[in-house]
Coordinates of C-alpha atoms in Angstrom, one line a residue:
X187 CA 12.6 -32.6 -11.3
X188 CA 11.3 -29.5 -9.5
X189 CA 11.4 -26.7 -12.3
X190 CA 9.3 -29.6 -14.4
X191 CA 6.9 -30.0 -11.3
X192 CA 6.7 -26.3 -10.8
X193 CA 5.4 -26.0 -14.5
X194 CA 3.2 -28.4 -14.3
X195 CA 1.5 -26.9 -11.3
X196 CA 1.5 -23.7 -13.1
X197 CA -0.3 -25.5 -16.2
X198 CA -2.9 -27.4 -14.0
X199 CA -3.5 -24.3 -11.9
X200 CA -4.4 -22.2 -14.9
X201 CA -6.4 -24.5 -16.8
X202 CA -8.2 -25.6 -13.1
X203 CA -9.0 -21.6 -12.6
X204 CA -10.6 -21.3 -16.2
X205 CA -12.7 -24.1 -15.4
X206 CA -13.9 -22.4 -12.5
X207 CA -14.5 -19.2 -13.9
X208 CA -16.4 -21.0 -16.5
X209 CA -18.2 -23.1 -14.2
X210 CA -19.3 -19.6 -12.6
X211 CA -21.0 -18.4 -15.3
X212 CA -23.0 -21.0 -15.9
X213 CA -23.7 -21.7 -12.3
X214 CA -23.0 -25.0 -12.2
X215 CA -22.4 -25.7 -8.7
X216 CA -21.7 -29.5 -8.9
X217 CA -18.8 -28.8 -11.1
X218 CA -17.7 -26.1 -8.6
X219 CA -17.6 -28.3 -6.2
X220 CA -15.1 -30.9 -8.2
X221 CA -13.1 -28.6 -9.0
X222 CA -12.4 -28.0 -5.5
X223 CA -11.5 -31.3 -5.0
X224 CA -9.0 -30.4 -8.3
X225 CA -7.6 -27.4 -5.6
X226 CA -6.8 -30.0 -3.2
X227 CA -4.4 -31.6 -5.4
X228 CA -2.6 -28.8 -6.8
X229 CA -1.7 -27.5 -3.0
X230 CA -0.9 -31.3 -2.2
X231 CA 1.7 -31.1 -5.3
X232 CA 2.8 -27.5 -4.5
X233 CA 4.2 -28.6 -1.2
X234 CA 7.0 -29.8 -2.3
X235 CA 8.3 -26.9 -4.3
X236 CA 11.7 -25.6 -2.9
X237 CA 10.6 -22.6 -1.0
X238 CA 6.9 -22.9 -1.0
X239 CA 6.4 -22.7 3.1
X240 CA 8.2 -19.5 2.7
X241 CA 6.1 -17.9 0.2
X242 CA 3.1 -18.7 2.4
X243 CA 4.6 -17.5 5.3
X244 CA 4.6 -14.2 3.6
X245 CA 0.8 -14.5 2.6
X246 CA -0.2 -16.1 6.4
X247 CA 2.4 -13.3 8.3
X248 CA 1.1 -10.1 9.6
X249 CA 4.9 -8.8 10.0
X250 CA 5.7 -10.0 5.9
X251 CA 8.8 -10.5 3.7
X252 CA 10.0 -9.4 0.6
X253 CA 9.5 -11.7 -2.6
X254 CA 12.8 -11.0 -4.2
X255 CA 14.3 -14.1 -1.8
X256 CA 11.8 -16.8 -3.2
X257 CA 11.9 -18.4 -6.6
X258 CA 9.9 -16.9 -9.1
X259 CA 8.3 -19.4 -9.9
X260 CA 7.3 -20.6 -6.9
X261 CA 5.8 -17.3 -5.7
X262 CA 3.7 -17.7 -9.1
X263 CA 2.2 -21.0 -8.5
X264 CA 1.5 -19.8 -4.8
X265 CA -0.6 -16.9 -6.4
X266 CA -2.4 -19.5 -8.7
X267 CA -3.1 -22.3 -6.3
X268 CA -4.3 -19.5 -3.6
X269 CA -6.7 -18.1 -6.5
X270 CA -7.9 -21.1 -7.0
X271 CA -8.8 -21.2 -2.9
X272 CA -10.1 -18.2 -2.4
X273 CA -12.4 -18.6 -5.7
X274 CA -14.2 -22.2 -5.0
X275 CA -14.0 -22.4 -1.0
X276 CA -14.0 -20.3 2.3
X277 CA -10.6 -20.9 4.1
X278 CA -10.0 -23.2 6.9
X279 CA -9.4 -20.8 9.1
X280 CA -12.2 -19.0 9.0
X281 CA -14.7 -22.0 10.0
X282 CA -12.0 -22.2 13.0
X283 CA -13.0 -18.8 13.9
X284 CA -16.6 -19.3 13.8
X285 CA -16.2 -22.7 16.0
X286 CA -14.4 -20.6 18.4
X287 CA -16.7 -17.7 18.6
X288 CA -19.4 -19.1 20.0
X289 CA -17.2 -20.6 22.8
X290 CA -15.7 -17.4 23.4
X291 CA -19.3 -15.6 23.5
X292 CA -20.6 -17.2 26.0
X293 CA -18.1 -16.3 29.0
X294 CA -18.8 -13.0 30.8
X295 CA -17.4 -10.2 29.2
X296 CA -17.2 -8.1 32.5
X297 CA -14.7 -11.0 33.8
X298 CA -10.5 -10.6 33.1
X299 CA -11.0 -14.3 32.0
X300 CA -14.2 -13.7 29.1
X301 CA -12.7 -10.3 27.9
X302 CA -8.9 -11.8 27.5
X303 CA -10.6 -14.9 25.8
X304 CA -12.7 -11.9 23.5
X305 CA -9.3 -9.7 22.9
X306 CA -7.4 -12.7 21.7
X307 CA -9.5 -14.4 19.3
X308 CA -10.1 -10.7 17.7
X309 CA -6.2 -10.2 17.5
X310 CA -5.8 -13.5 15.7
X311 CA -9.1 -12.5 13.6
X312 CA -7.5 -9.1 12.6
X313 CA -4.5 -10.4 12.0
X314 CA -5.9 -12.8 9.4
X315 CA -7.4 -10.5 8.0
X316 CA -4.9 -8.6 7.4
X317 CA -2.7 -11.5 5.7
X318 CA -5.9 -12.5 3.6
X319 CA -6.5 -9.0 1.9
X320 CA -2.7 -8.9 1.0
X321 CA -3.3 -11.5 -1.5
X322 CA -2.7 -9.6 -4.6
X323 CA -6.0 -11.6 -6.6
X324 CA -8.2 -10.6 -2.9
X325 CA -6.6 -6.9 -3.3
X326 CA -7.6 -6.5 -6.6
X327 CA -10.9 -7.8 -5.7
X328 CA -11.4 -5.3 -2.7
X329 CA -9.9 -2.4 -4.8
X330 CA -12.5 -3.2 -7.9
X331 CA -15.9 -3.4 -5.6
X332 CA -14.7 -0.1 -3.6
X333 CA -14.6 1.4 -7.2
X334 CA -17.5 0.5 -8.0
X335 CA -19.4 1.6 -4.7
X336 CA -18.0 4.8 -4.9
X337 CA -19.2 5.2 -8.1
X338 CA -22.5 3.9 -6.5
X339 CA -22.4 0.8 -9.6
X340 CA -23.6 -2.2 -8.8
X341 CA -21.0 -5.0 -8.0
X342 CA -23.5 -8.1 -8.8
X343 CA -20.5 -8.5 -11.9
X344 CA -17.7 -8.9 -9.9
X345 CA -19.4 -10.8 -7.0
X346 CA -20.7 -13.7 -9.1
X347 CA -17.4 -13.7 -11.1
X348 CA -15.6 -14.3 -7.2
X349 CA -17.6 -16.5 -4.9
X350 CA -15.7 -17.5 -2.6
X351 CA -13.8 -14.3 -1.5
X352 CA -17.3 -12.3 -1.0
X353 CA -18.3 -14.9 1.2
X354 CA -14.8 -15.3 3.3
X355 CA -14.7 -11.3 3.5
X356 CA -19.0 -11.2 4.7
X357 CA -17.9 -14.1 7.3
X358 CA -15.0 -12.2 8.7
X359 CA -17.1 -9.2 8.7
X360 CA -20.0 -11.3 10.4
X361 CA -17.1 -12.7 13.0
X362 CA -15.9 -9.2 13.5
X363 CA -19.2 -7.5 14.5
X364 CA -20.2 -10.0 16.8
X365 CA -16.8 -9.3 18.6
X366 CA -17.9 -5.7 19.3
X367 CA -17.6 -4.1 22.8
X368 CA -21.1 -3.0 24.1
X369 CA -20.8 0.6 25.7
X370 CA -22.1 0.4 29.3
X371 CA -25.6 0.9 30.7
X372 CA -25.8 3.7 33.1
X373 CA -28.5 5.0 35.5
X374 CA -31.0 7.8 35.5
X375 CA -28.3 9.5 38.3
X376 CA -25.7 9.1 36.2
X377 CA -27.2 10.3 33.6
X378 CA -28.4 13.4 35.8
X379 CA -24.4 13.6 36.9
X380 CA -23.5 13.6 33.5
X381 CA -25.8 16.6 32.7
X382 CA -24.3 18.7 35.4
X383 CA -21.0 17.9 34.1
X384 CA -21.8 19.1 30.8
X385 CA -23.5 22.7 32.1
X386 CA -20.4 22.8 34.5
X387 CA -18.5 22.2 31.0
X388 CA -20.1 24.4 28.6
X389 CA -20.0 27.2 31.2
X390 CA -16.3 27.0 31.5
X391 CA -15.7 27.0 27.7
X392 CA -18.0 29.9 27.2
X393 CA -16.2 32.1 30.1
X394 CA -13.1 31.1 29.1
X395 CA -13.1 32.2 25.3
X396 CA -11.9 35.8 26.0
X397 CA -9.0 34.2 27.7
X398 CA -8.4 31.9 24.3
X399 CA -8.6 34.1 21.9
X400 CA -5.8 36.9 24.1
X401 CA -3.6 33.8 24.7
X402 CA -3.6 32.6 20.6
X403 CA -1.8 35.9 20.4
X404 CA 0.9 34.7 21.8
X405 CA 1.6 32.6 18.7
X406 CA 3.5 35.6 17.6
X407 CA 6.1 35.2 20.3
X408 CA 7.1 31.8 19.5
X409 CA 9.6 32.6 16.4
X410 CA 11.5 35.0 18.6
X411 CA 11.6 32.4 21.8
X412 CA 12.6 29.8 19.3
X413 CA 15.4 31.6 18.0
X414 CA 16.1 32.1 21.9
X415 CA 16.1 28.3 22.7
X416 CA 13.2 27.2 23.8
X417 CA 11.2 24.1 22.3
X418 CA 8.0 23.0 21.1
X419 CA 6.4 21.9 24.3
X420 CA 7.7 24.8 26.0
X421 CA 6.2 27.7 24.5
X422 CA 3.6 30.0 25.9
X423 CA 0.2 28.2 23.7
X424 CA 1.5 25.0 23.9
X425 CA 1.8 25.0 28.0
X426 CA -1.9 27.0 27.9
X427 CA -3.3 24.3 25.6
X428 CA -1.7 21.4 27.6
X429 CA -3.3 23.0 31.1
X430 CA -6.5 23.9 29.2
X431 CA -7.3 20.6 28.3
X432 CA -6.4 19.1 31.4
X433 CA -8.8 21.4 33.4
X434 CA -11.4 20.2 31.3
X435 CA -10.9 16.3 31.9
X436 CA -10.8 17.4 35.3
X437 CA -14.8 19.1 34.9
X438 CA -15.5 15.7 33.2
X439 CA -14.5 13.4 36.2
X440 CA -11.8 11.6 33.9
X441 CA -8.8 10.5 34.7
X442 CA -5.8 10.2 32.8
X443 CA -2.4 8.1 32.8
X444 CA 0.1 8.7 30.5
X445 CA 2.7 5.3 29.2
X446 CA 5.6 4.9 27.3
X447 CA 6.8 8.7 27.5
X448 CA 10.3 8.5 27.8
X449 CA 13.7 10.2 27.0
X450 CA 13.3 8.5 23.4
X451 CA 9.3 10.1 22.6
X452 CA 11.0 13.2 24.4
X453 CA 14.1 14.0 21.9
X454 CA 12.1 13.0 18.4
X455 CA 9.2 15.1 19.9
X456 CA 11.4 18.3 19.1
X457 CA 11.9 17.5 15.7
X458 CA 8.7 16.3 15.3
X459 CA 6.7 12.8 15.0
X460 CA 3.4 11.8 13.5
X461 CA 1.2 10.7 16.5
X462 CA -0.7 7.9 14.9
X463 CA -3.8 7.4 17.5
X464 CA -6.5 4.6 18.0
X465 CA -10.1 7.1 17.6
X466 CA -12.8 6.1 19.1
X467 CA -14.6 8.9 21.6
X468 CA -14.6 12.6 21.6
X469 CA -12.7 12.8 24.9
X470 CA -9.6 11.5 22.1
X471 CA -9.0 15.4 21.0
X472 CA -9.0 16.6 25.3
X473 CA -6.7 13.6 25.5
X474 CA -4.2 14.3 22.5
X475 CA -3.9 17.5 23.7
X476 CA -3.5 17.4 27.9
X477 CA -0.5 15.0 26.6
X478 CA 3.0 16.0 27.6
X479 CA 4.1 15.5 24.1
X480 CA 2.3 18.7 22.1
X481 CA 0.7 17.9 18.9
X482 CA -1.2 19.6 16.4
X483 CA -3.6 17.6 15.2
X484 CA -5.9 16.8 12.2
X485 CA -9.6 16.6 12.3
X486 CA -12.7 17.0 9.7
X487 CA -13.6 20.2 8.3
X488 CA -17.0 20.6 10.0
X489 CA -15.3 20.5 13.8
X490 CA -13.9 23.3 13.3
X491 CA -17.3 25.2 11.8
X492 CA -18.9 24.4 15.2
X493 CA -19.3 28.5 16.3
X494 CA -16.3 29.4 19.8
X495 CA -15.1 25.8 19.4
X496 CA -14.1 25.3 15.9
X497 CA -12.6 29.2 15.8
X498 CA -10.5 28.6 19.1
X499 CA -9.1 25.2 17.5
X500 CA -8.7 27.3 14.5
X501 CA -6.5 29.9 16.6
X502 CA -4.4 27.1 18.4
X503 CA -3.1 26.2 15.0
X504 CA -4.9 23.0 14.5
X505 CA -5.5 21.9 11.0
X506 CA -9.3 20.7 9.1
X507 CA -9.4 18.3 6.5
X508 CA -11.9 17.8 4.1
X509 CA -13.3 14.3 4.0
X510 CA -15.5 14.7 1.6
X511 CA -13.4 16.2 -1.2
X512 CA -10.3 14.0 -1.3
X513 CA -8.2 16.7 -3.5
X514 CA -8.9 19.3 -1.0
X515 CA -7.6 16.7 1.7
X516 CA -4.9 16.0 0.2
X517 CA -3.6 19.4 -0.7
X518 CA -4.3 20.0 3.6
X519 CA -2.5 17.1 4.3
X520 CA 0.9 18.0 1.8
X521 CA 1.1 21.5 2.2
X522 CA -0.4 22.8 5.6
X523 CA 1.0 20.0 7.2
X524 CA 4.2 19.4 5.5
X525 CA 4.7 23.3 6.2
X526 CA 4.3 23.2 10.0
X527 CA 6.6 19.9 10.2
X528 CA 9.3 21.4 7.8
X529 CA 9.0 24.4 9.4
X530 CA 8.8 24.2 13.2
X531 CA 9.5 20.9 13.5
X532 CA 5.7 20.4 15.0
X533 CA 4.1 17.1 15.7
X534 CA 1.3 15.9 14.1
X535 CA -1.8 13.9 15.7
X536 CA -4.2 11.9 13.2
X537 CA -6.5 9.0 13.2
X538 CA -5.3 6.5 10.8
X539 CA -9.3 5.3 11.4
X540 CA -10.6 8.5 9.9
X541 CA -13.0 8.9 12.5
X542 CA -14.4 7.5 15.8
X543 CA -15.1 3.6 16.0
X544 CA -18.8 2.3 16.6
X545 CA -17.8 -1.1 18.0
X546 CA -15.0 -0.4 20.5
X547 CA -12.7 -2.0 18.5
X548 CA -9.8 -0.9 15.8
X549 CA -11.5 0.1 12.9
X550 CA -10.0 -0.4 8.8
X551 CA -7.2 2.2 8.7
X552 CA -7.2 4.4 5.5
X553 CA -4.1 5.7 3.4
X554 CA -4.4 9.4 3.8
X555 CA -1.9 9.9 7.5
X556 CA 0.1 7.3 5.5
X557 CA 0.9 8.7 2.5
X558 CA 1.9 12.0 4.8
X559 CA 3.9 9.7 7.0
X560 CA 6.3 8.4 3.5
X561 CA 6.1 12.2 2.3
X562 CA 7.8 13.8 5.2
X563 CA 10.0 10.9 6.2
X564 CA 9.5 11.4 10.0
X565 CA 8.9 8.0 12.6
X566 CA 5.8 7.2 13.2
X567 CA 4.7 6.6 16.7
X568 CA 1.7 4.5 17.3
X569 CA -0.5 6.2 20.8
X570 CA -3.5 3.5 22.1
X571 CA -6.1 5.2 23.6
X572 CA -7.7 2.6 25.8
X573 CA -10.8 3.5 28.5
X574 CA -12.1 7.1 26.0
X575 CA -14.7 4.6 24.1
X576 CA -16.1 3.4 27.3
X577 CA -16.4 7.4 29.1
X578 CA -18.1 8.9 26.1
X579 CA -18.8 6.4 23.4
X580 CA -20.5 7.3 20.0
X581 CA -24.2 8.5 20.3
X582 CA -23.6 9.2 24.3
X583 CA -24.8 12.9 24.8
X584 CA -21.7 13.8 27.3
X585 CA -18.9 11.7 28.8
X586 CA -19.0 9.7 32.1
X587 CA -16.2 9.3 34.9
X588 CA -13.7 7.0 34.2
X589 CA -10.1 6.2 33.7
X590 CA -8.2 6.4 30.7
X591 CA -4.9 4.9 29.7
X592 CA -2.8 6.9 26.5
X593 CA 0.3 4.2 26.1
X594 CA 2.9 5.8 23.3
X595 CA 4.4 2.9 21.6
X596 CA 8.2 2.4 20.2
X597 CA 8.6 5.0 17.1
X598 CA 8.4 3.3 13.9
X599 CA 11.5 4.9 12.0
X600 CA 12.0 5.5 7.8
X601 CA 14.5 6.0 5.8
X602 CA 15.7 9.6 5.2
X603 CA 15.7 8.9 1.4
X604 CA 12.4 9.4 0.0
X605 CA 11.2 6.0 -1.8
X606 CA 10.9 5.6 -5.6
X607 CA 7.7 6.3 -6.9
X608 CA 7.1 2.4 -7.8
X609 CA 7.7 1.7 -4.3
X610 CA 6.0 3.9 -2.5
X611 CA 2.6 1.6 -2.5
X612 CA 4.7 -0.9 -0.9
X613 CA 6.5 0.8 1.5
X614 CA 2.3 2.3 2.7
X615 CA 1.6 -1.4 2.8
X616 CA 4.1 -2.1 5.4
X617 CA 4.1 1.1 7.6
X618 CA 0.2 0.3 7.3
X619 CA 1.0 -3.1 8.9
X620 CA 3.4 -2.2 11.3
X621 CA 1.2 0.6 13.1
X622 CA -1.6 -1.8 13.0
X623 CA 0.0 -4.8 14.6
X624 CA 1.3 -2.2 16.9
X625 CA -1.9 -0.8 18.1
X626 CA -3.7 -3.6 17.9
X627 CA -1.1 -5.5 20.6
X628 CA -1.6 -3.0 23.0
X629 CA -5.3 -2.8 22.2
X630 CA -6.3 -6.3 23.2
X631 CA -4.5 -6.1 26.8
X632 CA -6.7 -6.4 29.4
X633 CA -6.5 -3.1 31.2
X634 CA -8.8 -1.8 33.9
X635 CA -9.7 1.2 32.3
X636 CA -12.9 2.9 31.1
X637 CA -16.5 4.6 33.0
X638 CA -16.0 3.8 36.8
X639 CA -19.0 5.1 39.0
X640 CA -17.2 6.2 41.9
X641 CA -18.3 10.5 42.4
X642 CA -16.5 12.0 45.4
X643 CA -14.2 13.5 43.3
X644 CA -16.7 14.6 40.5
X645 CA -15.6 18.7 40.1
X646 CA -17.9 19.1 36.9
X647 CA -21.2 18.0 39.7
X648 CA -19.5 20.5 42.5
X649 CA -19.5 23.3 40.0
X650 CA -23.2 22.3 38.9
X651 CA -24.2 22.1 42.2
X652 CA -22.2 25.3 43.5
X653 CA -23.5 27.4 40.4
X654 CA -26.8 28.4 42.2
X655 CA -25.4 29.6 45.1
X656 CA -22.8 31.7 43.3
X657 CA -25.9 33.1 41.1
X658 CA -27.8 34.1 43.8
X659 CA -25.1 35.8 45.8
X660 CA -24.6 37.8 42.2
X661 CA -28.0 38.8 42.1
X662 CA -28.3 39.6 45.8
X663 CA -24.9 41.8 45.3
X664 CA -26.7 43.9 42.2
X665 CA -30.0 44.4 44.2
X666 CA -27.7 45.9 47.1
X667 CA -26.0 48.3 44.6
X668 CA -29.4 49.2 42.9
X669 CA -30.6 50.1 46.5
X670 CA -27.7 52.0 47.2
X671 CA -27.8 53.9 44.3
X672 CA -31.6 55.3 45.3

């Protein structure tokens, strides 16, 4: 009799959970411990509910399903008996990860076999992850403490009252930073080349801003040579600022390949995308915009307050957020941007990170591009960045030579319609997981990418080293005109 059975587990499960939270309060930990035992059972008993593989498959699957096919009930006692996990006892598949880590840690992360081993035990790590915070009792959990810490509360409450899912998420955590990539060592003439490049760099932004500044005027032509045909892509700034940026890699030794561009990217980049790309370096704006594929993009308020730099970006048509006001972040992110996509049909470039990544790896995504992404019902393409970390990670002064890979994935595609307001935390949930799974495939491919140390071909050191020469000849051509002149 399976409704019968399914009530019963429902009954058990509840009284079983109140036990627990009891037991919690009183720190009994010997009674915790039975009580596991008690959690054992009710999964034992729940296994042989009528679509109880298929509910967990939802909670264990990074792609997920809707409820609405399961049984209502059974999707209930799945949420009970999972409680009743996640309170009491780290998941088994978390001890499997720190059995394998320590294997995996040991090869040599410089060799194709040690990093694949690395990239694929972090895939499988982020992936549960992901599945494990969809639980709706760990959600509310997560949601509750980030409350709290925000309202910079204590969250010793909440903690004590839940167990065993602070110490799953701290574990994961603890897995996850001992996955990190370390940026590379270089050597006192690197680090010498590198300073050239960055004089040869600075000099060429600094003579160059007259030029900026006369071609951001010809922003004003680009209504009229739309109305005459021509795309986005095509226009007078957008070919300067693709050239511009370009020129620049070029002074910083790197090299880039572009994937994944094809006749597809090409047609929904004229009536816009949102370019959703993995940020981990500073080269990631140079990147974004050498691309064939012109974006605007979206970057934090203070950038754009850095004096030449911030005002040309300004010019260009890029857009500031402000991070640390989230009304005034949204506002930029509905109106300014909604604007230049409604109007123009522009594409958009922003970091579903927020900002740069300190490991090397994909960092938490947050809801902001999201909710812009359901607001303006345009696909979403996913755009890896893979080899930028390695050339000018976070806390390098200036970048290093290298090569860098920009893949553009398949175009994630919504409906037209815009979604009902009850399911429009939902429908975030899954674009979330779709642009992660997404990047984080092409992430954990072992590519050779990243600082190479190879410098025949270094034009920001020829400049350097070609800058005294030109100098002197300037100052030997005003002393002949001051003689002259007497």
């Amino acid at each position: 009799n399976l409704p019968t059975m399914a009530d019963a587990v429902l009954d058990e499960a509840q009284g079983v959970l109140e036990a627990i939270r009891k037991a919690i309060s009183t720190g009994n930990a010997d009674e915790i411990k039975a009580l596991s035992i008690e959690g054992e059972k009710l999964r034992k008993m729940a296994g042989g509910l009528p679509g109880w593989s298929g509910v967990l498959a939802y909670y264990s699957s990074a792609e997920g399903v809707e409820l609405e096919c399961f049984d209502s009930k059974t999707v209930e006692v799945a949420r009970r008996v999972l409680e009743v996990e996640d309170l009491v006892c780290v998941p088994d598949e978390v001890k499997e990860f720190e059995k394998l880590i320590g294997e995996v840690l040991e090869q040599d992360p410089s060799t194709p076999g040690g990093k694949a081993a690395r990239n694929q035990i972090y895939y499988d790590l982020e992936l549960f992850r992901m599945c494990y915070s969809r639980r709706p009792h760990v959600s509310a959990y997560s949601t509750q403490v980030r409350r709290l810490v925000r309202e910079k509360k204590s969250t010793e409450i909440i903690d004590k009252k839940n167990p065993g899912m602070k110490e799953t998420i701290s574990r994961l955590n603890d897995i996850r930073h001992r996955l990190r990539i370390k940026p590379p060592s270089h050597t006192p003439l690197e680090m010498v080349y590198a300073f050239c490049r960055m004089v040869s760099s600075f000099l060429w932004v600094m003579l160059s801003v007259p030029l900026n500044f006369a071609v951001a005027s010809l922003r004003l032509t680009h209504p009229l040579l739309r109305r005459m045909g021509v795309n986005n892509g095509s226009l007078p700034l957008d070919m300067y600022q693709m050239y511009y940026a370009r020129t620049l890699l070029a002074i910083m030794n790197v090299k880039i390949e572009y994937k994944g561009i094809g006749d597809d990217l090409s047609s929904l980049s004229k009536k816009g995308t949102i370019g959703m790309f993995s940020h981990g370096s500073n080269l990631d704006p140079f990147v974004i915009q050498a691309c064939p594929v012109t974006f605007k993009w979206v970057g934090k308020k203070s950038l754009f307050m850095i004096p030449i730099l911030g005002w040309i970006m300004t010019v260009w048509g890029h857009i500031p957020i402000d991070r640390k006001n989230l009304k005034k972040a949204k506002a930029a992110l509905n109106e300014t941007i909604v604007g230049k996509i409604h109007k123009w049909g522009r594409s958009i470039a922003i970091s579903p990170e927020g900002t740069r990544t300190h490991s090397g790896r994909l960092g938490d995504f947050k809801k902001g591009p999201f909710h812009l992404a359901t607001t303006v019902r345009l696909p979403v393409t996913p755009v890896s960045v893979k080899g930028a970390w390695a050339c000018w990670p976070p806390g390098s002064p200036f970048a290093h030579p290298g090569n860098v890979v920009v893949e553009f994935l398949s175009p994630i595609h919504q409906n037209e319609d815009e979604s009902q307001p009850d399911d429009k935390e939902a429908e975030i949930e899954r674009l979330i997981t779709k642009v992660r799974v997404a990047l984080l495939k092409c992430e954990t491919k072992v590519v050779k990418v990243g600082a190479v140390r190879d410098f025949r071909d270094d034009l920001g050191v020829r400049i350097m080293f070609c800058l005294p020469f030109v100098f002197s000849f300037f100052l030997w051509m005003l002393f002949r005109s001051l003689l002259s002149a007497r």
